[in-house]
PDB file of C-alpha atoms in Angstrom:
ATOM      1  CA  ASP A  23      19.013  67.610 -11.038  1.00 96.00           C
ATOM      2  CA  ILE A  24      19.653  68.272  -7.371  1.00 97.00           C
ATOM      3  CA  VAL A  25      20.646  71.882  -6.791  1.00 98.00           C
ATOM      4  CA  MET A  26      23.338  72.560  -4.229  1.00 98.00           C
ATOM      5  CA  THR A  27      23.410  76.059  -2.739  1.00 98.00           C
ATOM      6  CA  GLN A  28      26.353  77.291  -0.721  1.00 98.00           C
ATOM      7  CA  THR A  29      26.600  80.329   1.522  1.00 97.00           C
ATOM      8  CA  PRO A  30      28.489  82.502   1.781  1.00 97.00           C
ATOM      9  CA  LEU A  31      30.117  82.656  -1.627  1.00 97.00           C
ATOM     10  CA  SER A  32      33.182  84.220  -0.101  1.00 97.00           C
ATOM     11  CA  LEU A  33      34.628  84.798   3.314  1.00 96.00           C
ATOM     12  CA  SER A  34      37.722  86.422   4.697  1.00 97.00           C
ATOM     13  CA  VAL A  35      39.064  84.991   7.928  1.00 97.00           C
ATOM     14  CA  THR A  36      41.864  85.956  10.281  1.00 97.00           C
ATOM     15  CA  PRO A  37      44.313  83.105  10.903  1.00 97.00           C
ATOM     16  CA  GLY A  38      43.402  81.222  14.040  1.00 97.00           C
ATOM     17  CA  GLN A  39      39.735  82.154  13.777  1.00 98.00           C
ATOM     18  CA  PRO A  40      36.940  79.729  12.875  1.00 98.00           C
ATOM     19  CA  ALA A  41      35.098  79.573   9.585  1.00 98.00           C
ATOM     20  CA  SER A  42      31.834  77.992   8.579  1.00 98.00           C
ATOM     21  CA  ILE A  43      30.288  77.213   5.194  1.00 98.00           C
ATOM     22  CA  SER A  44      26.700  76.185   4.654  1.00 98.00           C
ATOM     23  CA  CYS A  45      25.446  73.908   1.924  1.00 98.00           C
ATOM     24  CA  LYS A  46      21.788  73.222   1.222  1.00 98.00           C
ATOM     25  CA  SER A  47      20.434  70.671  -1.215  1.00 98.00           C
ATOM     26  CA  SER A  48      17.145  70.857  -3.082  1.00 98.00           C
ATOM     27  CA  GLN A  49      16.364  67.265  -2.060  1.00 97.00           C
ATOM     28  CA  SER A  50      17.274  65.110   0.889  1.00 97.00           C
ATOM     29  CA  LEU A  51      20.644  63.416   0.525  1.00 97.00           C
ATOM     30  CA  LEU A  52      19.690  60.608   2.900  1.00 97.00           C
ATOM     31  CA  HIS A  53      19.598  57.328   1.032  1.00 94.00           C
ATOM     32  CA  SER A  54      17.501  54.311   1.938  1.00 94.00           C
ATOM     33  CA  ASP A  55      20.771  52.541   2.783  1.00 92.00           C
ATOM     34  CA  GLY A  56      21.142  54.925   5.711  1.00 94.00           C
ATOM     35  CA  LYS A  57      24.014  56.860   4.237  1.00 95.00           C
ATOM     36  CA  THR A  58      23.955  60.558   3.395  1.00 96.00           C
ATOM     37  CA  TYR A  59      25.775  61.331   0.183  1.00 96.00           C
ATOM     38  CA  LEU A  60      27.279  64.731   0.833  1.00 97.00           C
ATOM     39  CA  TYR A  61      30.927  65.455   0.099  1.00 97.00           C
ATOM     40  CA  TRP A  62      33.220  68.454   0.560  1.00 98.00           C
ATOM     41  CA  TYR A  63      36.115  69.338  -1.699  1.00 98.00           C
ATOM     42  CA  LEU A  64      38.753  72.053  -1.509  1.00 98.00           C
ATOM     43  CA  GLN A  65      40.335  73.505  -4.613  1.00 98.00           C
ATOM     44  CA  LYS A  66      43.530  75.292  -3.736  1.00 97.00           C
ATOM     45  CA  PRO A  67      44.800  77.910  -6.193  1.00 95.00           C
ATOM     46  CA  GLY A  68      46.109  76.341  -9.369  1.00 94.00           C
ATOM     47  CA  GLN A  69      45.291  72.815  -8.252  1.00 97.00           C
ATOM     48  CA  PRO A  70      42.554  70.271  -8.900  1.00 97.00           C
ATOM     49  CA  PRO A  71      39.965  69.783  -6.190  1.00 97.00           C
ATOM     50  CA  GLN A  72      40.911  67.550  -3.310  1.00 97.00           C
ATOM     51  CA  LEU A  73      38.595  65.470  -1.173  1.00 97.00           C
ATOM     52  CA  LEU A  74      38.130  66.756   2.369  1.00 97.00           C
ATOM     53  CA  ILE A  75      35.009  65.152   3.798  1.00 97.00           C
ATOM     54  CA  TYR A  76      32.911  62.209   2.649  1.00 96.00           C
ATOM     55  CA  GLU A  77      29.412  61.213   3.711  1.00 96.00           C
ATOM     56  CA  VAL A  78      28.824  64.408   5.673  1.00 97.00           C
ATOM     57  CA  SER A  79      31.335  64.065   8.466  1.00 97.00           C
ATOM     58  CA  ASN A  80      34.154  61.650   7.634  1.00 97.00           C
ATOM     59  CA  ARG A  81      37.533  63.242   7.097  1.00 97.00           C
ATOM     60  CA  PHE A  82      39.529  61.885   4.176  1.00 95.00           C
ATOM     61  CA  SER A  83      42.985  60.525   4.818  1.00 95.00           C
ATOM     62  CA  GLY A  84      45.428  63.259   5.787  1.00 96.00           C
ATOM     63  CA  VAL A  85      42.821  65.954   6.351  1.00 97.00           C
ATOM     64  CA  PRO A  86      43.563  67.891   9.541  1.00 97.00           C
ATOM     65  CA  ASP A  87      41.107  67.520  12.389  1.00 96.00           C
ATOM     66  CA  ARG A  88      40.418  71.241  12.369  1.00 97.00           C
ATOM     67  CA  PHE A  89      38.054  70.401   9.498  1.00 98.00           C
ATOM     68  CA  SER A  90      34.686  68.983  10.456  1.00 98.00           C
ATOM     69  CA  GLY A  91      31.450  68.336   8.644  1.00 98.00           C
ATOM     70  CA  SER A  92      27.956  68.056   9.989  1.00 98.00           C
ATOM     71  CA  GLY A  93      24.338  68.118   8.952  1.00 98.00           C
ATOM     72  CA  SER A  94      21.548  65.926   7.750  1.00 97.00           C
ATOM     73  CA  GLY A  95      18.829  65.742   5.160  1.00 97.00           C
ATOM     74  CA  THR A  96      19.216  68.908   3.141  1.00 98.00           C
ATOM     75  CA  ASP A  97      21.321  71.146   5.399  1.00 98.00           C
ATOM     76  CA  PHE A  98      25.028  70.724   5.869  1.00 98.00           C
ATOM     77  CA  THR A  99      27.960  72.654   7.295  1.00 98.00           C
ATOM     78  CA  LEU A 100      31.702  72.564   6.912  1.00 98.00           C
ATOM     79  CA  LYS A 101      33.595  74.087   9.807  1.00 98.00           C
ATOM     80  CA  ILE A 102      37.223  74.972  10.187  1.00 98.00           C
ATOM     81  CA  SER A 103      38.016  75.398  13.854  1.00 98.00           C
ATOM     82  CA  ARG A 104      41.139  77.513  13.366  1.00 98.00           C
ATOM     83  CA  VAL A 105      41.883  78.743   9.876  1.00 98.00           C
ATOM     84  CA  GLU A 106      45.435  78.489   8.633  1.00 97.00           C
ATOM     85  CA  ALA A 107      47.039  80.134   5.610  1.00 96.00           C
ATOM     86  CA  GLU A 108      47.110  76.824   3.745  1.00 96.00           C
ATOM     87  CA  ASP A 109      43.309  76.601   3.898  1.00 97.00           C
ATOM     88  CA  VAL A 110      42.818  79.278   1.228  1.00 98.00           C
ATOM     89  CA  GLY A 111      40.935  78.197  -1.845  1.00 98.00           C
ATOM     90  CA  VAL A 112      37.440  77.398  -2.993  1.00 98.00           C
ATOM     91  CA  TYR A 113      35.320  74.928  -1.070  1.00 98.00           C
ATOM     92  CA  TYR A 114      32.668  72.908  -2.864  1.00 98.00           C
ATOM     93  CA  CYS A 115      29.951  70.663  -1.547  1.00 98.00           C
ATOM     94  CA  MET A 116      28.752  67.878  -3.801  1.00 97.00           C
ATOM     95  CA  GLN A 117      25.883  65.426  -3.761  1.00 97.00           C
ATOM     96  CA  SER A 118      26.135  61.876  -5.011  1.00 95.00           C
ATOM     97  CA  ILE A 119      22.780  60.422  -4.017  1.00 95.00           C
ATOM     98  CA  GLN A 120      21.456  60.980  -7.524  1.00 94.00           C
ATOM     99  CA  LEU A 121      23.013  61.091 -10.945  1.00 93.00           C
ATOM    100  CA  PRO A 122      24.159  63.438 -12.291  1.00 95.00           C
ATOM    101  CA  TYR A 123      26.355  64.384  -9.392  1.00 95.00           C
ATOM    102  CA  THR A 124      26.129  68.112  -8.767  1.00 97.00           C
ATOM    103  CA  PHE A 125      28.316  70.630  -6.990  1.00 97.00           C
ATOM    104  CA  GLY A 126      27.612  73.815  -5.121  1.00 97.00           C
ATOM    105  CA  GLN A 127      28.786  77.105  -6.605  1.00 97.00           C
ATOM    106  CA  GLY A 128      31.814  77.174  -4.360  1.00 97.00           C
ATOM    107  CA  THR A 129      32.858  79.320  -1.408  1.00 98.00           C
ATOM    108  CA  LYS A 130      36.101  81.226  -1.700  1.00 98.00           C
ATOM    109  CA  LEU A 131      38.084  81.425   1.523  1.00 98.00           C
ATOM    110  CA  GLU A 132      40.648  84.170   1.852  1.00 97.00           C
ATOM    111  CA  ILE A 133      42.955  85.063   4.692  1.00 95.00           C
ATOM    112  CA  LYS A 134      42.775  88.541   6.214  1.00 93.00           C
TER     113      LYS A 134
ATOM    114  CA  GLN B  10      50.197  55.661  -5.596  1.00 92.00           C
ATOM    115  CA  VAL B  11      47.713  56.044  -8.410  1.00 95.00           C
ATOM    116  CA  GLN B  12      48.194  59.094 -10.595  1.00 97.00           C
ATOM    117  CA  LEU B  13      46.100  60.424 -13.457  1.00 98.00           C
ATOM    118  CA  GLN B  14      47.236  62.608 -16.330  1.00 98.00           C
ATOM    119  CA  GLU B  15      45.082  64.233 -18.979  1.00 98.00           C
ATOM    120  CA  SER B  16      46.339  64.772 -22.494  1.00 98.00           C
ATOM    121  CA  GLY B  17      44.952  66.140 -25.724  1.00 96.00           C
ATOM    122  CA  PRO B  18      44.673  69.247 -27.883  1.00 96.00           C
ATOM    123  CA  GLY B  19      44.385  72.532 -26.048  1.00 96.00           C
ATOM    124  CA  LEU B  20      42.565  74.192 -28.927  1.00 97.00           C
ATOM    125  CA  VAL B  21      39.534  72.869 -30.766  1.00 98.00           C
ATOM    126  CA  LYS B  22      37.555  74.591 -33.482  1.00 98.00           C
ATOM    127  CA  PRO B  23      33.818  75.156 -33.085  1.00 97.00           C
ATOM    128  CA  SER B  24      31.644  72.283 -34.329  1.00 97.00           C
ATOM    129  CA  GLN B  25      34.545  69.836 -34.089  1.00 98.00           C
ATOM    130  CA  THR B  26      35.067  67.043 -31.584  1.00 98.00           C
ATOM    131  CA  LEU B  27      37.054  67.493 -28.398  1.00 98.00           C
ATOM    132  CA  SER B  28      39.120  64.429 -27.580  1.00 98.00           C
ATOM    133  CA  LEU B  29      41.010  63.879 -24.345  1.00 98.00           C
ATOM    134  CA  THR B  30      42.769  60.906 -22.815  1.00 98.00           C
ATOM    135  CA  CYS B  31      43.470  60.173 -19.186  1.00 98.00           C
ATOM    136  CA  THR B  32      46.426  57.910 -18.491  1.00 98.00           C
ATOM    137  CA  VAL B  33      46.386  56.027 -15.209  1.00 97.00           C
ATOM    138  CA  SER B  34      49.688  55.108 -13.597  1.00 96.00           C
ATOM    139  CA  GLY B  35      50.531  53.360 -10.365  1.00 95.00           C
ATOM    140  CA  GLY B  36      47.537  51.082 -10.564  1.00 93.00           C
ATOM    141  CA  SER B  37      45.359  49.151 -12.960  1.00 92.00           C
ATOM    142  CA  ILE B  38      42.280  50.693 -14.486  1.00 93.00           C
ATOM    143  CA  SER B  39      40.852  47.177 -14.507  1.00 89.00           C
ATOM    144  CA  SER B  40      40.931  46.776 -10.762  1.00 84.00           C
ATOM    145  CA  GLY B  41      37.434  46.526  -9.444  1.00 81.00           C
ATOM    146  CA  GLY B  42      35.763  48.979  -7.154  1.00 86.00           C
ATOM    147  CA  TYR B  43      36.480  52.112  -9.097  1.00 92.00           C
ATOM    148  CA  TYR B  44      34.891  54.141 -11.792  1.00 93.00           C
ATOM    149  CA  TRP B  45      36.660  56.660 -13.954  1.00 96.00           C
ATOM    150  CA  SER B  46      35.181  60.117 -14.334  1.00 96.00           C
ATOM    151  CA  TRP B  47      35.494  63.305 -16.300  1.00 98.00           C
ATOM    152  CA  ILE B  48      34.702  66.617 -14.636  1.00 98.00           C
ATOM    153  CA  ARG B  49      35.067  70.076 -16.113  1.00 98.00           C
ATOM    154  CA  GLN B  50      35.395  73.593 -14.829  1.00 97.00           C
ATOM    155  CA  HIS B  51      34.518  76.600 -16.935  1.00 95.00           C
ATOM    156  CA  PRO B  52      36.980  79.485 -16.505  1.00 91.00           C
ATOM    157  CA  GLY B  53      36.487  81.058 -13.117  1.00 88.00           C
ATOM    158  CA  LYS B  54      33.430  78.920 -12.485  1.00 91.00           C
ATOM    159  CA  GLY B  55      32.337  75.859 -10.580  1.00 91.00           C
ATOM    160  CA  LEU B  56      32.554  72.162 -11.299  1.00 96.00           C
ATOM    161  CA  GLU B  57      30.412  70.126 -13.670  1.00 97.00           C
ATOM    162  CA  TRP B  58      30.434  66.338 -13.622  1.00 96.00           C
ATOM    163  CA  ILE B  59      30.457  64.978 -17.178  1.00 97.00           C
ATOM    164  CA  GLY B  60      30.213  61.234 -16.722  1.00 96.00           C
ATOM    165  CA  TYR B  61      31.969  58.038 -15.786  1.00 95.00           C
ATOM    166  CA  ILE B  62      32.954  54.622 -17.056  1.00 94.00           C
ATOM    167  CA  TYR B  63      33.650  51.339 -15.352  1.00 90.00           C
ATOM    168  CA  TYR B  64      36.523  49.197 -16.594  1.00 84.00           C
ATOM    169  CA  SER B  65      33.868  46.855 -17.970  1.00 86.00           C
ATOM    170  CA  GLY B  66      32.740  49.629 -20.286  1.00 88.00           C
ATOM    171  CA  SER B  67      29.464  50.580 -18.684  1.00 91.00           C
ATOM    172  CA  THR B  68      28.913  54.314 -18.663  1.00 94.00           C
ATOM    173  CA  TYR B  69      26.753  57.074 -17.309  1.00 95.00           C
ATOM    174  CA  TYR B  70      26.656  60.558 -18.769  1.00 96.00           C
ATOM    175  CA  ASN B  71      25.306  63.825 -17.485  1.00 96.00           C
ATOM    176  CA  PRO B  72      21.985  64.278 -19.333  1.00 95.00           C
ATOM    177  CA  SER B  73      22.952  67.875 -20.092  1.00 95.00           C
ATOM    178  CA  LEU B  74      25.762  66.572 -22.304  1.00 95.00           C
ATOM    179  CA  LYS B  75      24.594  63.061 -23.083  1.00 91.00           C
ATOM    180  CA  SER B  76      23.847  63.611 -26.754  1.00 93.00           C
ATOM    181  CA  ARG B  77      27.408  64.802 -27.377  1.00 97.00           C
ATOM    182  CA  VAL B  78      29.537  62.757 -24.957  1.00 98.00           C
ATOM    183  CA  THR B  79      31.302  59.442 -25.301  1.00 97.00           C
ATOM    184  CA  ILE B  80      33.591  58.000 -22.641  1.00 97.00           C
ATOM    185  CA  SER B  81      35.580  54.904 -23.483  1.00 96.00           C
ATOM    186  CA  VAL B  82      38.232  52.781 -21.831  1.00 94.00           C
ATOM    187  CA  ASP B  83      41.327  51.040 -23.141  1.00 93.00           C
ATOM    188  CA  THR B  84      42.436  48.617 -20.469  1.00 92.00           C
ATOM    189  CA  SER B  85      45.467  47.521 -22.491  1.00 94.00           C
ATOM    190  CA  LYS B  86      46.826  51.063 -22.317  1.00 96.00           C
ATOM    191  CA  ASN B  87      45.444  51.796 -18.856  1.00 95.00           C
ATOM    192  CA  GLN B  88      43.638  54.804 -20.270  1.00 96.00           C
ATOM    193  CA  PHE B  89      40.169  56.180 -20.563  1.00 97.00           C
ATOM    194  CA  SER B  90      39.021  58.834 -22.958  1.00 97.00           C
ATOM    195  CA  LEU B  91      36.493  61.601 -23.453  1.00 98.00           C
ATOM    196  CA  LYS B  92      34.967  62.701 -26.714  1.00 98.00           C
ATOM    197  CA  LEU B  93      32.674  65.702 -26.870  1.00 98.00           C
ATOM    198  CA  SER B  94      31.192  66.456 -30.251  1.00 97.00           C
ATOM    199  CA  SER B  95      29.867  69.634 -31.839  1.00 97.00           C
ATOM    200  CA  VAL B  96      31.725  71.857 -29.427  1.00 98.00           C
ATOM    201  CA  THR B  97      31.035  75.540 -28.966  1.00 97.00           C
ATOM    202  CA  ALA B  98      32.713  78.283 -26.970  1.00 96.00           C
ATOM    203  CA  ALA B  99      30.593  77.158 -24.016  1.00 96.00           C
ATOM    204  CA  ASP B 100      32.693  73.999 -23.877  1.00 97.00           C
ATOM    205  CA  THR B 101      35.844  75.968 -23.139  1.00 98.00           C
ATOM    206  CA  ALA B 102      36.927  74.664 -19.747  1.00 98.00           C
ATOM    207  CA  VAL B 103      39.552  72.877 -17.738  1.00 98.00           C
ATOM    208  CA  TYR B 104      38.845  69.179 -18.056  1.00 98.00           C
ATOM    209  CA  TYR B 105      39.780  66.894 -15.179  1.00 98.00           C
ATOM    210  CA  CYS B 106      39.842  63.139 -15.007  1.00 98.00           C
ATOM    211  CA  ALA B 107      39.374  61.534 -11.619  1.00 97.00           C
ATOM    212  CA  ARG B 108      39.031  58.131 -10.031  1.00 96.00           C
ATOM    213  CA  GLY B 109      35.805  57.471  -8.221  1.00 93.00           C
ATOM    214  CA  SER B 110      34.928  54.771  -5.725  1.00 89.00           C
ATOM    215  CA  SER B 111      31.973  52.488  -6.279  1.00 83.00           C
ATOM    216  CA  SER B 112      31.809  51.957  -2.529  1.00 84.00           C
ATOM    217  CA  PHE B 113      31.619  55.668  -1.873  1.00 83.00           C
ATOM    218  CA  PRO B 114      29.772  57.391  -4.700  1.00 84.00           C
ATOM    219  CA  GLY B 115      31.039  60.936  -4.868  1.00 88.00           C
ATOM    220  CA  TRP B 116      34.495  60.042  -3.620  1.00 91.00           C
ATOM    221  CA  PHE B 117      36.887  61.384  -6.243  1.00 94.00           C
ATOM    222  CA  ASP B 118      40.548  60.773  -5.562  1.00 93.00           C
ATOM    223  CA  PRO B 119      42.971  61.210  -7.109  1.00 96.00           C
ATOM    224  CA  TRP B 120      42.408  63.827  -9.792  1.00 98.00           C
ATOM    225  CA  GLY B 121      44.529  64.687 -12.756  1.00 98.00           C
ATOM    226  CA  GLN B 122      46.032  68.164 -12.871  1.00 98.00           C
ATOM    227  CA  GLY B 123      43.526  69.195 -15.492  1.00 98.00           C
ATOM    228  CA  THR B 124      43.916  70.385 -19.039  1.00 98.00           C
ATOM    229  CA  LEU B 125      42.533  73.597 -20.480  1.00 97.00           C
ATOM    230  CA  VAL B 126      40.630  73.178 -23.711  1.00 98.00           C
ATOM    231  CA  THR B 127      39.730  76.320 -25.595  1.00 98.00           C
ATOM    232  CA  VAL B 128      37.111  76.245 -28.326  1.00 97.00           C
ATOM    233  CA  SER B 129      37.904  78.903 -30.866  1.00 96.00           C
ATOM    234  CA  SER B 130      38.330  79.304 -34.586  1.00 94.00           C
TER     235      SER B 130
END
């Protein structure tokens, strides 16, 4: 299985400040079709996960543009340009280039 | 819009079979382009993908659970189901059903609210 490793596991951010989460995969997520199968999900407290970013850098419908994803191969980053109170929760990266799909351990974002 | 809702017993005894159903509303489970997944989350832990099924019945299971998992679909009821046999306390988790996209593997939306299943005697 592909191992997804996120850092940090937790971060505390002042509203209005940026935040960044790293995700590294044990194998390249670049497929021969040219796509990179890296997704980001946010699980808000008491809710199921919700899709934020698909294929590295594409924001899902309704996701604010303060969220951005970048990276290639095995190294990826989720950035929040200006953290808001509603962004609290646990962020997960996930790979779907190879079955079984696997998730990172999660990064818990708290507001200072 | 499409909504998913899990249902089933919240308590299962060790060695028995966990059975959950996901009811799809607002859309047809038989519409092409989607696969229907189960994902679980151990208490306070991360996410584990269990497997998926296409409306045609083809399946893929996580090898870590493959010997114990069966996912089936009932298109007449617009439901799909999960069975996990020989459960132990390690199977205690919140179980989510989710719709996946065959065009975007890894795209899960929407999700059900999740149902907590506790394995205990």
